[in-house]
Coordinates of C-alpha atoms and ligand atoms in Angstrom, one line a residue:
X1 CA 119.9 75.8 104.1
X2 CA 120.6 72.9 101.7
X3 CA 121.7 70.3 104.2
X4 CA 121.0 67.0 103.4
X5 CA 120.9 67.8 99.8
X6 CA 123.6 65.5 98.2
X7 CA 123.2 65.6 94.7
X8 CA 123.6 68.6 92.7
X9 CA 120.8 68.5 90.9
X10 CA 118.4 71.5 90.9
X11 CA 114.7 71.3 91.5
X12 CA 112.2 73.0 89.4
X13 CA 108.8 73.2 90.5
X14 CA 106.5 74.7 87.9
X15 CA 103.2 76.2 89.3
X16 CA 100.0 76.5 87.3
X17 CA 96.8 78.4 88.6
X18 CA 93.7 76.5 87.2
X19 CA 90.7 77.6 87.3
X20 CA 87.8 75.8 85.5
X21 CA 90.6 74.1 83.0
X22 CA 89.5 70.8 82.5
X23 CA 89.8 70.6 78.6
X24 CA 93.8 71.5 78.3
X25 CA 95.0 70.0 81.7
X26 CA 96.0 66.9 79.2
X27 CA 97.8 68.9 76.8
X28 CA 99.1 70.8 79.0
X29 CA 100.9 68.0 81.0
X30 CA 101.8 66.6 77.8
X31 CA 104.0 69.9 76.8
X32 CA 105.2 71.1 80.1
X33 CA 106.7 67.3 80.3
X34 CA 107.9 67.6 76.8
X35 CA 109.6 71.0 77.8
X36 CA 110.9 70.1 81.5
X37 CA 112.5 66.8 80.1
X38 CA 116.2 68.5 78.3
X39 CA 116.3 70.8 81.5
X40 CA 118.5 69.2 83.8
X41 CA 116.5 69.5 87.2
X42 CA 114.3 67.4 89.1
X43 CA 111.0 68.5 89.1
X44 CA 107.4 68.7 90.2
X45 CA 104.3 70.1 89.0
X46 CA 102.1 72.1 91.4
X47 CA 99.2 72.4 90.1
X48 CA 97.0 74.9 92.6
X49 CA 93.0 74.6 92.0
X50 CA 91.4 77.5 92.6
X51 CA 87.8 76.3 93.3
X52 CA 87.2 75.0 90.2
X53 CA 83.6 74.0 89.5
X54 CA 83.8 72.0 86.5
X55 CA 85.9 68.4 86.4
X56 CA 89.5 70.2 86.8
X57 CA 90.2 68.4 90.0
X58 CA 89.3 65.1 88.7
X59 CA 91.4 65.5 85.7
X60 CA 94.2 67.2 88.0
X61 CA 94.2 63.5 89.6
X62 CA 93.8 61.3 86.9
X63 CA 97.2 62.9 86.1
X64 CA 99.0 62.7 89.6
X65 CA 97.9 59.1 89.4
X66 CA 99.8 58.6 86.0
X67 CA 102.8 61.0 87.4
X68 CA 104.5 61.4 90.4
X69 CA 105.7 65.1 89.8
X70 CA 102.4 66.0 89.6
X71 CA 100.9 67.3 93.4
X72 CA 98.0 68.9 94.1
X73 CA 96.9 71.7 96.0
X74 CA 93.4 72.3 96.5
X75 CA 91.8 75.8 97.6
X76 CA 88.7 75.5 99.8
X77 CA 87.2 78.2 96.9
X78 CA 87.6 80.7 94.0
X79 CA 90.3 83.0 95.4
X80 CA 91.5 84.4 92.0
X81 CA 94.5 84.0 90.1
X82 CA 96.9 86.2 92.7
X83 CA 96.3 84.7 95.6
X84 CA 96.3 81.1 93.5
X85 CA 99.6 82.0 92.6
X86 CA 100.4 82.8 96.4
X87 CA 99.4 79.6 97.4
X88 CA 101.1 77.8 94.8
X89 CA 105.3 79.9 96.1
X90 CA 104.1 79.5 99.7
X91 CA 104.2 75.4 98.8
X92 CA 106.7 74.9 95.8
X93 CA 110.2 73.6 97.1
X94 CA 112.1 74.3 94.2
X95 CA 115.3 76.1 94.0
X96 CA 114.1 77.2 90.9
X97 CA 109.9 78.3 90.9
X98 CA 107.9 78.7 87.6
X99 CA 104.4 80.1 87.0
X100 CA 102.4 79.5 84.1
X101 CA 99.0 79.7 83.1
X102 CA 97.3 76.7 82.3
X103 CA 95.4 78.1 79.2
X104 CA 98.9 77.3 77.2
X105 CA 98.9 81.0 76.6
X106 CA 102.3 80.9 78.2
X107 CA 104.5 78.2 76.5
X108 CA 106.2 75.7 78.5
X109 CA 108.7 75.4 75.5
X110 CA 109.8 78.8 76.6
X111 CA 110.7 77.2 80.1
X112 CA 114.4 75.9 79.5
X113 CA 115.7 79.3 78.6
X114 CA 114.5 80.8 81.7
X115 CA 116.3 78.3 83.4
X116 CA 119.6 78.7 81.4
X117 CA 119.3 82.5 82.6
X118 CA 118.8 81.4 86.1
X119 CA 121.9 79.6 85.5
X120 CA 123.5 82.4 84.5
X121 CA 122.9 84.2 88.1
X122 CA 119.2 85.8 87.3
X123 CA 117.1 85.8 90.1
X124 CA 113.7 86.9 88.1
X125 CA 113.5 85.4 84.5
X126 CA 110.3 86.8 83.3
X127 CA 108.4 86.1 79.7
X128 CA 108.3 89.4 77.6
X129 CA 105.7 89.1 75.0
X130 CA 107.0 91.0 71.6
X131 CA 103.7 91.4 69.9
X132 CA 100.3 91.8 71.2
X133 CA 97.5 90.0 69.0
X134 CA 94.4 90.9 68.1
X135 CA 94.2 93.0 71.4
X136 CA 92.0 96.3 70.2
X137 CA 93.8 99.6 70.3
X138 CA 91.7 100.4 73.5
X139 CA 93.0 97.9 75.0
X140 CA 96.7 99.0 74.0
X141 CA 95.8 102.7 74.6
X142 CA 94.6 102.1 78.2
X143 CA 97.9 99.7 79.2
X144 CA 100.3 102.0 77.8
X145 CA 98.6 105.0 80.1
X146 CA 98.7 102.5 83.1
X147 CA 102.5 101.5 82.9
X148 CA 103.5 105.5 82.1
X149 CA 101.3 106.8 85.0
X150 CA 103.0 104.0 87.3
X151 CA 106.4 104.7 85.9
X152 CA 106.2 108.5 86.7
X153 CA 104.5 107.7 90.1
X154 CA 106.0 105.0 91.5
X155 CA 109.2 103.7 92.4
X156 CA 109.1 100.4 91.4
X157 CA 110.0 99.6 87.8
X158 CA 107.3 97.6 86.2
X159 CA 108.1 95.7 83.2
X160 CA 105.8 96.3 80.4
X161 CA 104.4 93.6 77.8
X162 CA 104.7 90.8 81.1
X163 CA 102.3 88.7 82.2
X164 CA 103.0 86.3 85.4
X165 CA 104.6 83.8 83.2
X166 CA 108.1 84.0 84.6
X167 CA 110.7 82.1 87.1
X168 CA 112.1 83.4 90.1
X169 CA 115.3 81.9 92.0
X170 CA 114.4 80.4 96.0
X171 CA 115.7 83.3 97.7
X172 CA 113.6 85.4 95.3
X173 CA 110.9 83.6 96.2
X174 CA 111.4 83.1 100.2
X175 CA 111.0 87.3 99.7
X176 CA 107.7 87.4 97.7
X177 CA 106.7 85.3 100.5
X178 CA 107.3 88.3 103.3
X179 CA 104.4 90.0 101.4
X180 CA 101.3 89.2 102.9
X181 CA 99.4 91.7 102.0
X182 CA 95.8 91.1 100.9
X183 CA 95.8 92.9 97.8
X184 CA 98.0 91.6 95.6
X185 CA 99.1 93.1 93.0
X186 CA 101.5 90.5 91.6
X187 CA 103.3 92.2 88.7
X188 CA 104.2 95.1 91.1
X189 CA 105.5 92.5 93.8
X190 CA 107.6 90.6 91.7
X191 CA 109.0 94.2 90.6
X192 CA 109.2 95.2 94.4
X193 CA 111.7 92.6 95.7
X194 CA 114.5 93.7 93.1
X195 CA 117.6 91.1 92.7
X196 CA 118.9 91.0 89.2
X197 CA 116.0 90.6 86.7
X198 CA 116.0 89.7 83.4
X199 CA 113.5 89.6 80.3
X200 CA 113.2 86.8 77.5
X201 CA 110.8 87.6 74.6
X202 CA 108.0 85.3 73.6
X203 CA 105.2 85.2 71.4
X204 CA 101.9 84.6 73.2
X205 CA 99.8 82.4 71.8
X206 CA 95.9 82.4 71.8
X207 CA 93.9 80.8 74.5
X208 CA 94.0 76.7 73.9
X209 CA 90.7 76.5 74.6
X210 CA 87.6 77.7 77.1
X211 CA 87.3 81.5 77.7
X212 CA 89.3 84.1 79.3
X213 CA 88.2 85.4 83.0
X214 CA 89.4 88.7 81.7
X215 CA 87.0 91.7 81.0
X216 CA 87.0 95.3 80.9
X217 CA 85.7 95.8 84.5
X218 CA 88.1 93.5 85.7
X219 CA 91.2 95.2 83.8
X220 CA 89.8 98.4 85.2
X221 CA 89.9 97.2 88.5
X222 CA 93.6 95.4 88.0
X223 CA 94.5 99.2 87.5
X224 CA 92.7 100.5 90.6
X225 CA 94.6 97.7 92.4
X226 CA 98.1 98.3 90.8
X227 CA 98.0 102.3 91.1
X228 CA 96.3 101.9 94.8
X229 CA 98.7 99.2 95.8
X230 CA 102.1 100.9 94.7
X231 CA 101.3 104.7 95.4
X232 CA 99.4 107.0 97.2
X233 CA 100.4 109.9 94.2
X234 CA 96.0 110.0 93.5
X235 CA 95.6 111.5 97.4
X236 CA 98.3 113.9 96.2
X237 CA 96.6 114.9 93.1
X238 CA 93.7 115.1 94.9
X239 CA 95.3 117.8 97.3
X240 CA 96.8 119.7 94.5
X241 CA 93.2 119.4 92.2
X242 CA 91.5 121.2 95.6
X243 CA 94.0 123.5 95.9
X244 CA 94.3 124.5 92.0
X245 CA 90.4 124.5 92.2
X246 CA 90.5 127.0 95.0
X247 CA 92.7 129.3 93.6
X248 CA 90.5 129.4 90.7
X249 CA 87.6 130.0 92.2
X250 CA 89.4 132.8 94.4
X251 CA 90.0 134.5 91.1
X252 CA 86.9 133.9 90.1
X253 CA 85.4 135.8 93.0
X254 CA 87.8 138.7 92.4
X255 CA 86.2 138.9 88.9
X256 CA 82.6 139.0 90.2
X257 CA 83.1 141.2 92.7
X258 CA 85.5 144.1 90.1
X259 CA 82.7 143.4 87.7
X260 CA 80.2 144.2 90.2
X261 CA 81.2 147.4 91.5
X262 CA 81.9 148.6 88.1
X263 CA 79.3 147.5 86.4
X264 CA 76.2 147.5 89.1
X265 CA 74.5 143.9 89.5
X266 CA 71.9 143.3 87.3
X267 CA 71.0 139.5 88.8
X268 CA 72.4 137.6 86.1
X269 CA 75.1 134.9 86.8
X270 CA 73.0 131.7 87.4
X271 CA 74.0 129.6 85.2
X272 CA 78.1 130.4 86.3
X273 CA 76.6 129.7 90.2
X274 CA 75.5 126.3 88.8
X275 CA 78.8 125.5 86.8
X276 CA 80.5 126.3 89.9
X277 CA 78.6 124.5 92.3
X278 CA 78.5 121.4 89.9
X279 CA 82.1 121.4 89.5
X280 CA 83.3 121.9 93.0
X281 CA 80.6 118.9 94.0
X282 CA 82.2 117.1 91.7
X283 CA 85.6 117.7 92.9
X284 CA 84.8 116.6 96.1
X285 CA 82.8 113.4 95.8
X286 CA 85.7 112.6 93.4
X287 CA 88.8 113.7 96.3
X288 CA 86.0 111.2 98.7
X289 CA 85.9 108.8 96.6
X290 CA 90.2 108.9 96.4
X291 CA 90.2 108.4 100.1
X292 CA 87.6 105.9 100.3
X293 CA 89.7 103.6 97.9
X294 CA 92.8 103.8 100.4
X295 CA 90.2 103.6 103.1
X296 CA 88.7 100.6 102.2
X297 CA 92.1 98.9 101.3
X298 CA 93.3 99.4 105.1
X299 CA 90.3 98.6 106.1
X300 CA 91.1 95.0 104.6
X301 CA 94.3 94.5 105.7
X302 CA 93.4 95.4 108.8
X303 CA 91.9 92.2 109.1
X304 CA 94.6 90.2 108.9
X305 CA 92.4 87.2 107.5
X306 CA 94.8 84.6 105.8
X307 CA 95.2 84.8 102.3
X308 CA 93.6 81.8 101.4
X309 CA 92.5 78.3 102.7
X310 CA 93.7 74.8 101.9
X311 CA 91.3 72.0 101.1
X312 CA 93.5 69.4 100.3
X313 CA 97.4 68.8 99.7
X314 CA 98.7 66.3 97.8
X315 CA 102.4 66.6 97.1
X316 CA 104.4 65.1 94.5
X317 CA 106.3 62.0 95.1
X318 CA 109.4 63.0 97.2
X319 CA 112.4 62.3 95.3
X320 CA 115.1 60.6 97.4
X321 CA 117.8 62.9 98.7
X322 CA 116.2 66.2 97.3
X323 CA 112.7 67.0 99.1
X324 CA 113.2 66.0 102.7
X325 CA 115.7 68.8 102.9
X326 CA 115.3 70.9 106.5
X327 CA 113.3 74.0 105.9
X328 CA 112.0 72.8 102.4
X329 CA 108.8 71.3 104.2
X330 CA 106.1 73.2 103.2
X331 CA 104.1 73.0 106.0
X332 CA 101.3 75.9 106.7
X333 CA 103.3 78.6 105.6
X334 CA 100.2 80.7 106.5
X335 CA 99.9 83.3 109.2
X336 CA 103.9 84.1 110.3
X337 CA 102.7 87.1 112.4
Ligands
UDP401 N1 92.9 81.6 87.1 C1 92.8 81.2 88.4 N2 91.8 81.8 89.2 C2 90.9 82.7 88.7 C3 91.0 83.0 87.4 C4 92.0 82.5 86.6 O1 93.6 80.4 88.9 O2 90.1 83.1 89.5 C5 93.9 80.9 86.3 C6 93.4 80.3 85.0 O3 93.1 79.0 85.2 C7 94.7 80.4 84.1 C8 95.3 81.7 84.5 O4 94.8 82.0 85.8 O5 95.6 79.4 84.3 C9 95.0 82.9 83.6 O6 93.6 83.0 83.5 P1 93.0 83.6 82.1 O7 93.5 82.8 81.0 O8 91.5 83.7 82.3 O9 93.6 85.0 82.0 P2 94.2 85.7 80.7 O10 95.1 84.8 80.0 O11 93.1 86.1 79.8 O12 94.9 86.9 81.2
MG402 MG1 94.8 83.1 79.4

């Protein structure tokens, strides 16, 4: 695979998402080359736009202008941060890949000692964070009931306190790449493919600057997406809830109808009627609205739509000997069938 590759040296290609960025694209640059310099790999910076509206893309070229690492790749809209992120391992040629956000939220100081553990034979070096900051204990309270509920129902071992900030080895990479599927739940992916994995703590800092995309409804949906991605255990417990909720009622009726012939009927019993009939509607919009989640999700894979469309590429500079290795070209990766 690595004909035509002479010298030894590794490349790294770091991968940033940006989204509306434009006021910490400098500093960013200026740290990530900062951190890459000590590590000893070529490397380029793929920065992916992911229909940004404000001046990112301007400021994304005033810096490929000034560095040669830096290459562009332009989405033809917003596709969000997974499917930027996509884009971004579909096109990076490293032997060595590394996301980060742009918000400096994941440090690029932290980069060199994911890539001495890729060194030492890991193929997914991801960021752990050790403390959570001024996060609310709702916040904490509803992620640790999403990573147990995922550990007991899935069989894919997510890593808790992990964000996307993390590097993963080429053949670790060429696999992410077999997933095509439209929703993408990344964290479950990168925990999908296996290899030997490996956590380095870090503290996460606050955002640099602009404002989070993240929001309840959106973390609520990220959960939807994880469970609904990973495991169909809610159609399950949707089968057992009927079935528990039947053999209730069953009892129930056995009641009524002991009570009755001992006791005569003296029309009572229309507010238990009502609890029942309430409850079991309930039961059953909620069971519906279980299967209409899984529904709608084959519904869009069924599709098959790509995952995203390219405006514009503009790789990095090749450097001699390295990039113009067979099977490195990153030409449409898109649509394998
Ligand atoms: N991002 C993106 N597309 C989106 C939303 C976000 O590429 O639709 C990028 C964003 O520019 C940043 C990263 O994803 O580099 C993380 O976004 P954000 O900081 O909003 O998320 P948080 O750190 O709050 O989880
Ligand atoms: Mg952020």
């Amino acid at each position: 695979m690595d004909q035509g590759n002479t010298d030894k040296t590794p490349l790294l290609s770091a991968i940033v998402p940006v989204y509306n960025e434009e006021g910490v694209l400098t500093e960013l640059h200026r740290r990530l080359s900062q951190a890459l310099a000590g590590i000893p790999a070529s490397v380029e910076m793929l920065f992916i736009n992911d229909g940004s509206a404000d001046g990112t893309l301007q400021e994304l070229q005033s810096l490929r202008a000034s560095d040669p690492r830096v290459c562009i790749l332009d989405l033809s809209r917003n596709f969000g941060k997974e499917v930027a992120m996509t884009a971004g391992l579909d096109y990076a040629r490293g032997d060595a890949v590394v996301i980060l956000d742009a918000d400096l939220q994941d440090p690029p100081e932290l980069i060199p000692e994911l890539f001495a553990q890729w060194q030492n034979g890991f193929d997914v070096v991801y960021a752990r964070r050790v403390e959570r900051k001024g996060e609310s204990w709702l916040k904490r309270a509803t992620a640790y009931m999403f990573y147990r509920f995922m550990r007991r129902f899935t069989n894919v071992a997510l890593p808790e306190d992990t964000g996307d900030f993390r590097l993963l080895s080429r053949r670790a990479v060429e696999s992410l790449k077999e997933l095509r599927e439209q929703h993408r739940f990344m964290k479950g992916l990168f925990a999908w493919i296996g290899y030997p994995q490996k956590a380095v703590p870090f503290e996460r800092d606050p955002r640099f600057t602009g404002y989070s995309k993240w929001n309840y409804p959106r973390l609520w949906n990220f959960a939807i997406e994880g469970i609904t991605s990973f495991t169909i255990a809610p159609l399950k417990i949707s089968t057992y809830l009927g079935l528990l909720t039947a053999f209730s009622a069953l009892i129930y009726a056995l009641v009524v109808i002991i009570k009755t012939l001992l006791f005569g009927d003296p029309v009572k019993g229309y507010p238990s009627l009502m609890v029942v009939i309430l409850f079991l509607g309930g039961m059953q919009l909620f069971s519906l609205g279980v299967i209409g989640e899984y529904l709608g999700r084959m519904f869009n894979e069924t599709k098959q739509r790509p995952l995203y469309i390219v405006q514009d590429y503009a790789p990095c500079e090749l450097i001699p000997g390295k990039l113009d290795a067979p099977g490195q070209k990153p030409e449409e990766p898109e649509r394998q069938p």
